[in-house]
Amino acid sequence: MERYGEDQRLEDEMIEESSDDCTSSSEDEGTDDYRRGGYHAVRIGDAFKGGRYIVQSKLGWGHFSTVWLAWDTLMSQFVALKVQKSAQHYTEAALDEITILKQIAEGDPDGNKSVVKLLDHFKHSGPNGQHVCMVFENLGDNLLTLIKYTGYKGLPIHKVKELCFHILVGLDYLHRQLSIIHTDLKPENILLCSMIDPSKDLRKSGAPLILPDNKDVKGHVTFNGNVNKNQKKKIRRKAKEAAQGFAGKKAVESSLNAKSNADFPIDQLVGLASVNRSSNADAATASGKEHVGSKRGSGSRRRKTLESVDLKCKLVDFGNACWTYKQFTDNIQTRQYRCPEVILGSKYSTSADLWSFACICFELATGDMLFDPHSGDNFDRDEDHLALMMELLGTMPRKVRESTFNHFKVITLACSHFINMLCPFQIALGGRYSREFFNRHGDLRHIRRLRFWPLDKVLVEKYEFSEQDAKDLADFLIPILEFVPEKRPTAAQCLLHPWINAGPNSSKPRVPDVQSKVTDTGNSEKIKSVKERTEAMEVVMGNMAIN
């Protein structure tokens, strides 16, 4: 039985789109935040960092920043330039992100770990304050655009496996080598290394570059930044040489009028943005092209384009990332990819990213979100989310849903240090919000009638998968969608799963190196040992409470 009607669903979506900090409902960032502490007014043709980076076009935007395609005149390559808002808390967030990105880049000098590479960073002063800027390698479309390109019908299974392989390689690198949790994994934050449609790839199209030769009313060259005369000459010369080599002909010079950022019409700035559901833009938004509709061409043309698309991809947008040992907030993950421990207010770790990965894998295969909760007349969105999880995966285990720490609050506080030493991988025995959703019998407080529909049945009955394909995909995803976080497989273990590591289309080696396998086995033993100690500690705590 439906918990809400279609009218209620549409009303919920409108409310949530306007209020949820993880959703952007408009096609541009608007004009309100172009003020002191807000966005920097970037123009096409602007030069940054002494004229090194020349803005070519807008790639996207987010709550924290705008992102632009730029030409690096020093290295003669396209890059993605992220310009952060200037308020202090945005600056601090950007500096935290840079710390994480530098660690990622240092451990991946060859750029083969399926994670975006930070190339440069600097500060830029403008009318609205000082803005932290980050420069990333230029990538292609994001996976949401790829899903749209299929008409939300899903990709062939062998292509899903290829994408999942690259995602898992990136997660394995972050989790195992760096102890970094992405915390906001979703299709928008995974970019292909090239464009879906090659004709739209500036690196291959031979389009002329926009060069830093804008002139003011007095005929002087203007730059968005402090540049001396010699630097200007050098930049012009290198940019023209690069443009001629890139386009195969003399570059067409820009005729843009040079106006100050303060005088530049805001409506021209915001009209360039693309649709993007993400809350924080960075290199991820460098993909965010417009909705894919019938104007892209016939269905046969799209199918042909999809058949030849390069599926190598990278994880991007580390604006919300943290370390396992240093976390900044409990409020993580975009709604549809949020794991149960975060909803319940329990501790989270790298396994939270694996839950999001499973949701993405399903979405790639079907075109639909695995979980898309909505509020109803007598229940909120969180409770509906938990209900959808249980309908698919079964009843939530008692140790996850019960607020045991609330029962033994004093004992827990006294023993917390001791427990943390014994149980580094522990999940809190129920989160801070568990009692808001579950009664003492373990039932949801407001949603009583659940309609159980196992994943393999969903794939066959709703998406018309073959029995074998449905079974294989469900066997891969169900262990990752484990309610108890420490029971979920690691990214390295997922790479060893037959669904990823075998099949007629596995032309590339799928197994991590031997050291990864050995380390992973060791981790399994550690988790098993920790689990036994945790269960023993639960018994001790229970006896203490009784006494």
XYZ file of C-alpha atoms in Angstrom:
547
model
C 0.000 0.000 0.000
C 1.378 3.433 -0.935
C 2.314 5.585 2.045
C 1.456 8.771 0.148
C -0.313 9.799 -3.013
C 1.207 11.323 -6.141
C 0.161 14.859 -5.161
C 1.910 14.500 -1.810
C 5.013 13.114 -3.525
C 5.225 16.128 -5.865
C 4.655 18.543 -2.991
C 7.408 16.857 -0.956
C 9.824 17.069 -3.871
C 9.177 20.798 -4.300
C 9.697 21.474 -0.601
C 12.799 19.312 -0.403
C 14.350 20.860 -3.507
C 14.009 24.318 -2.006
C 15.268 23.409 1.460
C 17.636 20.428 1.278
C 21.250 21.553 1.401
C 22.220 18.588 -0.759
C 20.014 19.632 -3.668
C 20.205 22.435 -6.190
C 16.896 23.042 -7.933
C 17.837 25.954 -10.208
C 19.967 26.088 -13.325
C 22.313 28.776 -11.988
C 23.539 30.107 -8.685
C 21.436 33.286 -8.845
C 22.638 36.785 -8.022
C 22.109 36.960 -4.262
C 25.490 35.480 -3.332
C 27.481 37.820 -5.557
C 28.299 40.047 -2.597
C 30.917 40.501 0.081
C 31.839 37.055 1.398
C 30.162 35.348 -1.553
C 31.044 34.346 -5.114
C 33.700 36.087 -7.177
C 32.327 37.601 -10.401
C 34.308 35.682 -13.025
C 34.196 36.714 -16.689
C 35.091 34.763 -19.803
C 38.639 35.815 -20.695
C 39.653 36.695 -17.117
C 43.217 35.825 -16.126
C 44.168 34.354 -12.732
C 47.469 33.900 -10.901
C 49.431 36.521 -12.738
C 47.777 35.660 -16.036
C 48.641 31.965 -16.005
C 45.029 30.708 -16.139
C 42.660 32.182 -18.753
C 38.936 31.480 -18.257
C 37.316 29.868 -21.333
C 33.809 28.888 -20.213
C 31.687 28.005 -17.201
C 31.504 24.395 -16.114
C 29.203 24.537 -13.102
C 28.533 25.857 -9.646
C 27.723 24.821 -6.125
C 26.908 26.284 -2.746
C 30.599 26.821 -1.997
C 32.025 27.865 -5.353
C 31.846 28.239 -9.105
C 33.933 26.128 -11.506
C 35.383 27.249 -14.823
C 37.205 25.721 -17.758
C 40.525 27.557 -18.059
C 43.598 27.419 -20.274
C 46.895 26.983 -18.453
C 49.292 29.137 -20.496
C 52.331 27.727 -18.704
C 51.597 24.033 -19.283
C 49.524 24.501 -22.476
C 46.561 22.466 -21.260
C 42.948 22.854 -20.192
C 42.221 22.786 -16.459
C 39.216 23.103 -14.168
C 39.419 26.234 -12.011
C 37.376 26.249 -8.803
C 36.809 29.664 -7.205
C 35.579 29.434 -3.607
C 33.339 31.956 -1.861
C 35.336 34.398 0.229
C 33.646 34.225 3.671
C 35.901 32.914 6.438
C 34.131 29.570 6.928
C 34.277 28.857 3.175
C 37.969 29.696 3.179
C 38.594 27.345 6.106
C 36.658 24.562 4.356
C 38.715 25.113 1.204
C 41.985 24.907 3.136
C 40.869 21.616 4.715
C 39.991 20.317 1.257
C 43.395 21.363 -0.106
C 45.133 19.467 2.705
C 43.282 16.295 1.724
C 43.812 16.850 -2.006
C 47.550 17.396 -1.550
C 47.792 14.114 0.358
C 45.906 12.372 -2.449
C 48.145 13.879 -5.131
C 51.384 13.055 -3.288
C 50.459 9.378 -3.096
C 49.391 9.214 -6.749
C 52.064 10.974 -8.854
C 51.090 9.062 -12.009
C 47.374 9.807 -11.627
C 46.312 6.165 -12.006
C 44.416 5.738 -8.706
C 41.044 6.852 -10.121
C 40.997 10.029 -8.003
C 41.081 13.602 -9.329
C 44.436 15.372 -9.136
C 44.956 18.828 -7.637
C 47.424 20.681 -9.861
C 47.670 24.062 -8.151
C 46.059 26.337 -5.589
C 46.300 30.042 -4.776
C 44.352 33.005 -3.395
C 42.738 35.670 -5.535
C 41.541 39.084 -4.337
C 38.394 40.617 -5.777
C 35.614 43.088 -4.917
C 33.872 40.484 -2.739
C 36.951 39.482 -0.739
C 39.813 37.028 -1.000
C 38.919 33.747 -2.675
C 40.737 30.427 -2.428
C 41.187 28.969 -5.922
C 41.968 25.364 -6.795
C 43.142 24.026 -10.149
C 42.291 20.446 -11.163
C 42.976 18.282 -14.159
C 40.246 18.758 -16.734
C 37.944 15.743 -16.919
C 34.758 14.891 -18.777
C 31.074 14.316 -18.089
C 29.868 13.044 -14.746
C 28.030 9.754 -14.286
C 24.690 11.482 -13.824
C 25.067 12.874 -17.339
C 25.895 9.352 -18.521
C 22.740 8.004 -16.823
C 20.677 10.755 -18.480
C 22.260 9.895 -21.829
C 20.718 6.430 -21.566
C 17.279 7.945 -21.040
C 17.377 6.656 -17.444
C 17.234 3.089 -18.759
C 20.565 1.948 -17.309
C 23.810 0.841 -18.894
C 24.704 -2.657 -20.117
C 26.019 -4.780 -17.263
C 29.547 -5.058 -18.664
C 29.794 -1.250 -18.750
C 28.487 -1.023 -15.180
C 31.204 -3.455 -14.100
C 33.870 -1.365 -15.825
C 32.729 1.822 -14.086
C 32.437 0.068 -10.723
C 35.969 -1.267 -11.088
C 37.415 2.247 -11.425
C 35.285 3.575 -8.556
C 36.461 0.770 -6.273
C 40.108 1.355 -7.219
C 39.674 4.974 -6.110
C 37.935 4.000 -2.866
C 40.551 1.368 -2.081
C 43.282 3.988 -2.475
C 41.473 6.508 -0.273
C 40.448 4.058 2.428
C 43.353 1.662 2.720
C 46.323 3.880 1.957
C 45.163 7.309 3.152
C 42.376 6.602 5.705
C 40.234 9.186 3.887
C 36.422 8.970 3.779
C 34.872 10.754 0.789
C 31.488 11.153 2.587
C 29.625 12.436 -0.496
C 29.876 9.741 -3.136
C 27.204 10.077 -5.839
C 27.036 10.029 -9.669
C 27.712 13.778 -9.905
C 30.967 13.332 -8.011
C 32.400 10.710 -10.350
C 33.729 12.028 -13.650
C 34.608 10.251 -16.848
C 38.100 11.111 -18.058
C 36.642 12.307 -21.359
C 33.405 13.655 -22.777
C 30.637 11.253 -23.778
C 30.301 13.079 -27.102
C 33.808 13.682 -28.540
C 32.536 16.599 -30.622
C 31.970 18.536 -27.406
C 35.492 17.937 -26.111
C 37.510 21.149 -26.534
C 40.705 19.117 -26.362
C 39.736 17.405 -29.632
C 37.530 19.958 -31.374
C 40.281 22.412 -32.383
C 38.174 25.358 -31.198
C 40.081 28.662 -30.917
C 41.239 29.715 -27.475
C 40.202 32.914 -25.761
C 43.423 34.786 -25.040
C 44.246 37.492 -22.467
C 44.147 40.437 -24.844
C 41.076 42.365 -23.647
C 41.567 46.102 -23.756
C 40.069 48.933 -21.761
C 39.030 52.317 -23.161
C 42.641 53.520 -23.094
C 43.883 50.519 -25.056
C 45.748 48.916 -22.160
C 45.634 45.179 -21.635
C 43.712 44.263 -18.464
C 44.140 41.179 -16.297
C 42.116 39.868 -13.387
C 45.074 40.098 -11.021
C 48.390 41.921 -10.634
C 50.623 41.372 -13.662
C 53.683 43.368 -14.698
C 54.530 44.385 -18.255
C 57.022 41.616 -18.948
C 54.654 38.969 -17.604
C 51.904 40.239 -19.886
C 54.131 39.982 -22.963
C 55.316 36.506 -22.015
C 51.795 35.260 -21.342
C 50.489 36.619 -24.658
C 53.317 35.040 -26.596
C 53.004 31.597 -24.927
C 49.211 31.640 -25.182
C 49.277 32.477 -28.890
C 51.870 29.817 -29.615
C 49.893 27.240 -27.658
C 46.655 28.240 -29.363
C 48.158 27.942 -32.820
C 49.520 24.505 -32.002
C 46.275 23.432 -30.358
C 43.863 24.647 -33.041
C 46.140 24.081 -36.006
C 45.628 27.675 -37.152
C 46.032 31.212 -35.911
C 43.942 31.650 -32.796
C 40.979 33.974 -33.034
C 41.487 36.734 -30.525
C 38.745 37.647 -28.109
C 36.862 40.902 -28.556
C 35.372 40.999 -25.070
C 35.150 44.437 -23.506
C 37.212 44.787 -20.353
C 35.026 45.910 -17.516
C 35.748 45.717 -13.839
C 34.228 42.828 -11.928
C 32.111 45.262 -9.988
C 30.521 46.638 -13.195
C 30.138 43.337 -15.047
C 26.425 42.401 -15.422
C 25.583 39.602 -13.026
C 22.909 38.204 -15.317
C 25.634 37.389 -17.852
C 27.573 35.533 -15.180
C 24.793 33.301 -13.951
C 23.323 32.483 -17.348
C 26.184 30.128 -18.152
C 25.634 27.538 -15.424
C 24.561 23.963 -15.959
C 22.104 21.863 -13.995
C 23.783 20.179 -11.037
C 22.250 18.418 -8.044
C 25.430 18.616 -5.975
C 25.846 20.870 -2.940
C 29.573 21.574 -3.328
C 31.117 22.280 -6.742
C 34.670 21.501 -7.605
C 36.276 19.552 -10.386
C 33.252 17.299 -10.142
C 31.047 20.004 -11.552
C 33.493 20.260 -14.390
C 31.265 17.718 -16.047
C 27.870 19.096 -15.283
C 26.438 19.501 -18.763
C 22.771 20.249 -19.454
C 19.964 17.701 -19.403
C 20.188 15.181 -22.191
C 17.091 15.321 -24.338
C 15.930 14.582 -27.824
C 17.960 17.518 -29.171
C 21.141 15.509 -28.764
C 20.126 13.443 -31.735
C 18.336 10.244 -32.500
C 18.271 7.280 -30.144
C 20.460 5.306 -32.528
C 23.083 8.061 -32.506
C 23.100 8.142 -28.699
C 23.406 4.364 -28.541
C 26.325 4.457 -30.950
C 28.000 7.176 -28.889
C 27.499 5.174 -25.692
C 29.038 2.088 -27.261
C 32.295 3.920 -27.881
C 32.498 6.004 -24.692
C 35.662 5.633 -22.614
C 34.511 4.431 -19.173
C 37.642 5.334 -17.251
C 36.526 7.616 -14.434
C 37.754 9.388 -11.302
C 36.341 10.374 -7.922
C 36.084 14.124 -7.394
C 34.736 16.752 -4.950
C 36.508 16.355 -1.620
C 34.880 19.416 -0.070
C 33.224 17.233 2.558
C 35.915 14.572 2.889
C 37.585 13.712 6.188
C 39.935 11.209 7.766
C 38.838 8.174 9.750
C 40.662 9.636 12.757
C 39.585 13.277 12.217
C 35.968 13.919 11.258
C 34.463 17.368 10.852
C 30.727 16.685 11.030
C 28.119 13.965 11.574
C 25.923 15.393 8.812
C 27.366 13.674 5.731
C 26.236 12.202 2.400
C 23.624 13.331 -0.083
C 20.194 12.028 0.900
C 19.668 9.222 -1.611
C 23.136 7.752 -0.962
C 23.084 8.109 2.838
C 23.813 5.023 4.923
C 21.687 3.886 7.897
C 24.292 4.643 10.577
C 24.344 8.309 9.540
C 20.540 8.524 9.612
C 20.514 6.950 13.087
C 23.294 9.203 14.368
C 25.836 6.422 14.944
C 29.546 6.484 14.242
C 30.640 6.097 10.634
C 33.833 5.178 8.807
C 35.014 4.156 5.336
C 32.154 1.659 5.035
C 29.789 4.625 4.631
C 31.339 5.199 1.192
C 30.714 1.560 0.288
C 26.990 1.958 1.003
C 26.903 4.951 -1.361
C 28.846 2.939 -3.936
C 26.204 0.173 -3.874
C 23.469 2.754 -4.469
C 25.422 4.152 -7.434
C 26.002 0.690 -8.892
C 22.255 -0.009 -8.835
C 21.550 3.375 -10.428
C 24.029 2.745 -13.235
C 22.431 -0.616 -13.956
C 18.792 0.492 -13.822
C 18.701 4.265 -14.316
C 16.731 4.646 -11.070
C 17.861 5.600 -7.575
C 17.919 2.688 -5.176
C 16.400 4.774 -2.366
C 14.493 8.010 -2.956
C 12.591 8.729 0.274
C 9.888 11.347 0.832
C 8.014 12.624 3.862
C 4.335 11.864 4.416
C 1.454 13.151 6.515
C 2.642 11.482 9.705
C 6.276 10.519 9.037
C 9.421 12.347 7.994
C 11.890 11.658 5.238
C 14.373 9.841 7.499
C 11.784 7.330 8.673
C 10.665 6.692 5.102
C 14.315 6.149 4.138
C 14.708 3.500 6.853
C 11.442 1.878 5.768
C 12.632 1.651 2.152
C 15.871 0.057 3.325
C 14.053 -2.575 5.386
C 11.580 -3.346 2.594
C 14.547 -4.176 0.361
C 16.964 -5.719 2.877
C 14.813 -7.051 5.724
C 14.350 -5.966 9.313
C 17.123 -3.889 10.819
C 19.171 -5.810 13.445
C 18.499 -4.991 17.058
C 22.055 -3.854 17.803
C 21.783 -1.243 15.047
C 18.365 0.157 15.861
C 18.348 0.127 19.681
C 19.697 3.084 21.621
C 21.638 0.934 24.066
C 24.019 3.759 24.881
C 21.036 5.794 26.059
C 20.183 3.035 28.554
C 23.738 2.930 29.895
C 24.729 6.538 29.371
C 26.675 6.935 32.592
C 28.454 3.591 32.188
C 29.294 4.371 28.560
C 30.785 7.739 29.412
C 32.935 6.175 32.088
C 34.087 3.322 29.852
C 34.181 5.146 26.504
C 37.952 5.470 26.383
C 38.410 1.797 27.275
C 35.820 0.717 24.675
C 37.421 2.823 21.954
C 40.784 1.186 22.607
C 39.251 -2.265 22.369
C 36.900 -1.581 19.480
C 38.307 0.830 16.897
C 35.837 -0.425 14.277
C 32.803 -0.473 16.548
C 29.390 0.872 15.641
C 27.495 2.547 18.466
C 24.843 0.137 19.705
C 22.149 2.308 18.202
C 22.439 5.973 17.281
C 21.436 9.199 18.946
C 18.231 9.325 16.904
C 17.189 5.669 17.074
C 14.355 6.267 19.535
C 12.872 8.883 17.209
C 12.244 6.170 14.609
C 11.813 2.873 16.527
C 9.610 1.888 19.453
C 10.689 -0.545 22.170
C 9.437 -3.486 20.071
C 11.788 -2.608 17.219
C 9.046 -1.348 14.895
C 9.060 1.979 13.093
C 6.918 4.436 15.016
C 4.815 5.750 12.132
C 5.258 3.362 9.198
C 3.830 0.021 10.264
C 3.043 -1.840 7.061
C 6.200 -2.641 5.118
C 6.099 -4.166 1.645
C 9.117 -6.452 1.456
C 10.571 -6.808 -2.037
C 14.047 -8.447 -2.226
C 16.622 -6.952 -4.555
C 16.839 -9.896 -6.965
C 13.039 -9.855 -7.356
C 13.070 -6.091 -7.939
C 15.645 -6.482 -10.714
C 13.632 -9.219 -12.445
C 10.087 -7.932 -11.940
C 10.604 -4.184 -12.292
C 13.678 -3.894 -14.511
C 13.311 -7.127 -16.514
C 16.776 -8.481 -15.735
C 17.377 -12.120 -16.511
C 17.271 -14.407 -13.470
C 21.024 -14.973 -13.677
C 21.953 -11.300 -14.091
C 19.656 -10.360 -11.213
C 21.122 -13.046 -8.962
C 24.711 -12.073 -9.813
C 24.164 -8.357 -9.193
C 22.194 -8.983 -5.996
C 24.925 -11.326 -4.708
C 27.416 -8.499 -5.246
C 25.336 -5.679 -3.730
C 23.583 -7.285 -0.753
C 26.755 -7.746 1.366
C 27.668 -4.089 0.725
C 24.165 -3.038 1.799
C 24.690 -4.608 5.221
C 23.049 -2.684 8.063
C 25.995 -3.342 10.391
C 28.847 -1.230 8.953
C 31.753 -3.423 10.073
C 30.233 -6.391 8.242
C 30.396 -4.658 4.866
C 33.236 -5.744 2.577
C 36.054 -3.296 1.931
C 36.698 -1.833 -1.499
C 39.611 -4.270 -1.926
C 37.331 -7.213 -1.090
C 34.732 -5.946 -3.574
C 37.411 -5.915 -6.282
C 37.944 -9.610 -5.623
C 34.248 -10.464 -6.008
C 33.443 -12.658 -9.052
C 30.913 -10.116 -10.347
C 33.709 -7.558 -10.776
C 36.701 -9.825 -11.262
C 35.406 -12.254 -13.878
C 33.387 -12.310 -17.051
C 33.767 -12.062 -20.826
C 34.423 -8.322 -20.755
C 37.169 -8.338 -18.140
C 39.975 -7.465 -20.523
C 41.934 -5.699 -17.802
C 43.305 -7.321 -14.657
C 40.748 -6.941 -11.901
C 42.637 -8.186 -8.865
C 44.554 -5.728 -6.649
C 48.217 -6.437 -6.001
C 49.237 -9.261 -3.699
C 49.984 -6.859 -0.881
C 46.418 -5.535 -1.076
C 45.075 -9.060 -0.738
C 47.339 -9.871 2.180
C 46.507 -6.597 3.917
C 42.827 -7.159 3.320
C 42.990 -10.648 4.825
C 44.771 -9.206 7.829
C 42.056 -6.580 8.198
C 39.403 -9.287 8.111
C 41.126 -11.081 10.977
C 41.398 -7.818 12.905
C 37.718 -7.050 12.374
C 36.795 -10.562 13.516
C 38.940 -10.175 16.637
C 37.536 -6.740 17.375
C 34.015 -8.028 16.865
C 34.578 -10.761 19.444
C 35.956 -8.224 21.925
C 33.010 -5.923 21.245
C 30.488 -8.672 21.970
C 32.354 -9.558 25.150
C 32.277 -5.920 26.199
C 28.531 -5.765 25.594
C 28.063 -8.640 28.040
C 30.227 -6.863 30.619
C 28.248 -3.653 30.212
C 24.992 -5.526 30.569
C 26.158 -7.201 33.794
C 27.338 -3.860 35.176
C 23.930 -2.332 34.439
C 22.106 -5.197 36.142
C 24.348 -4.995 39.214
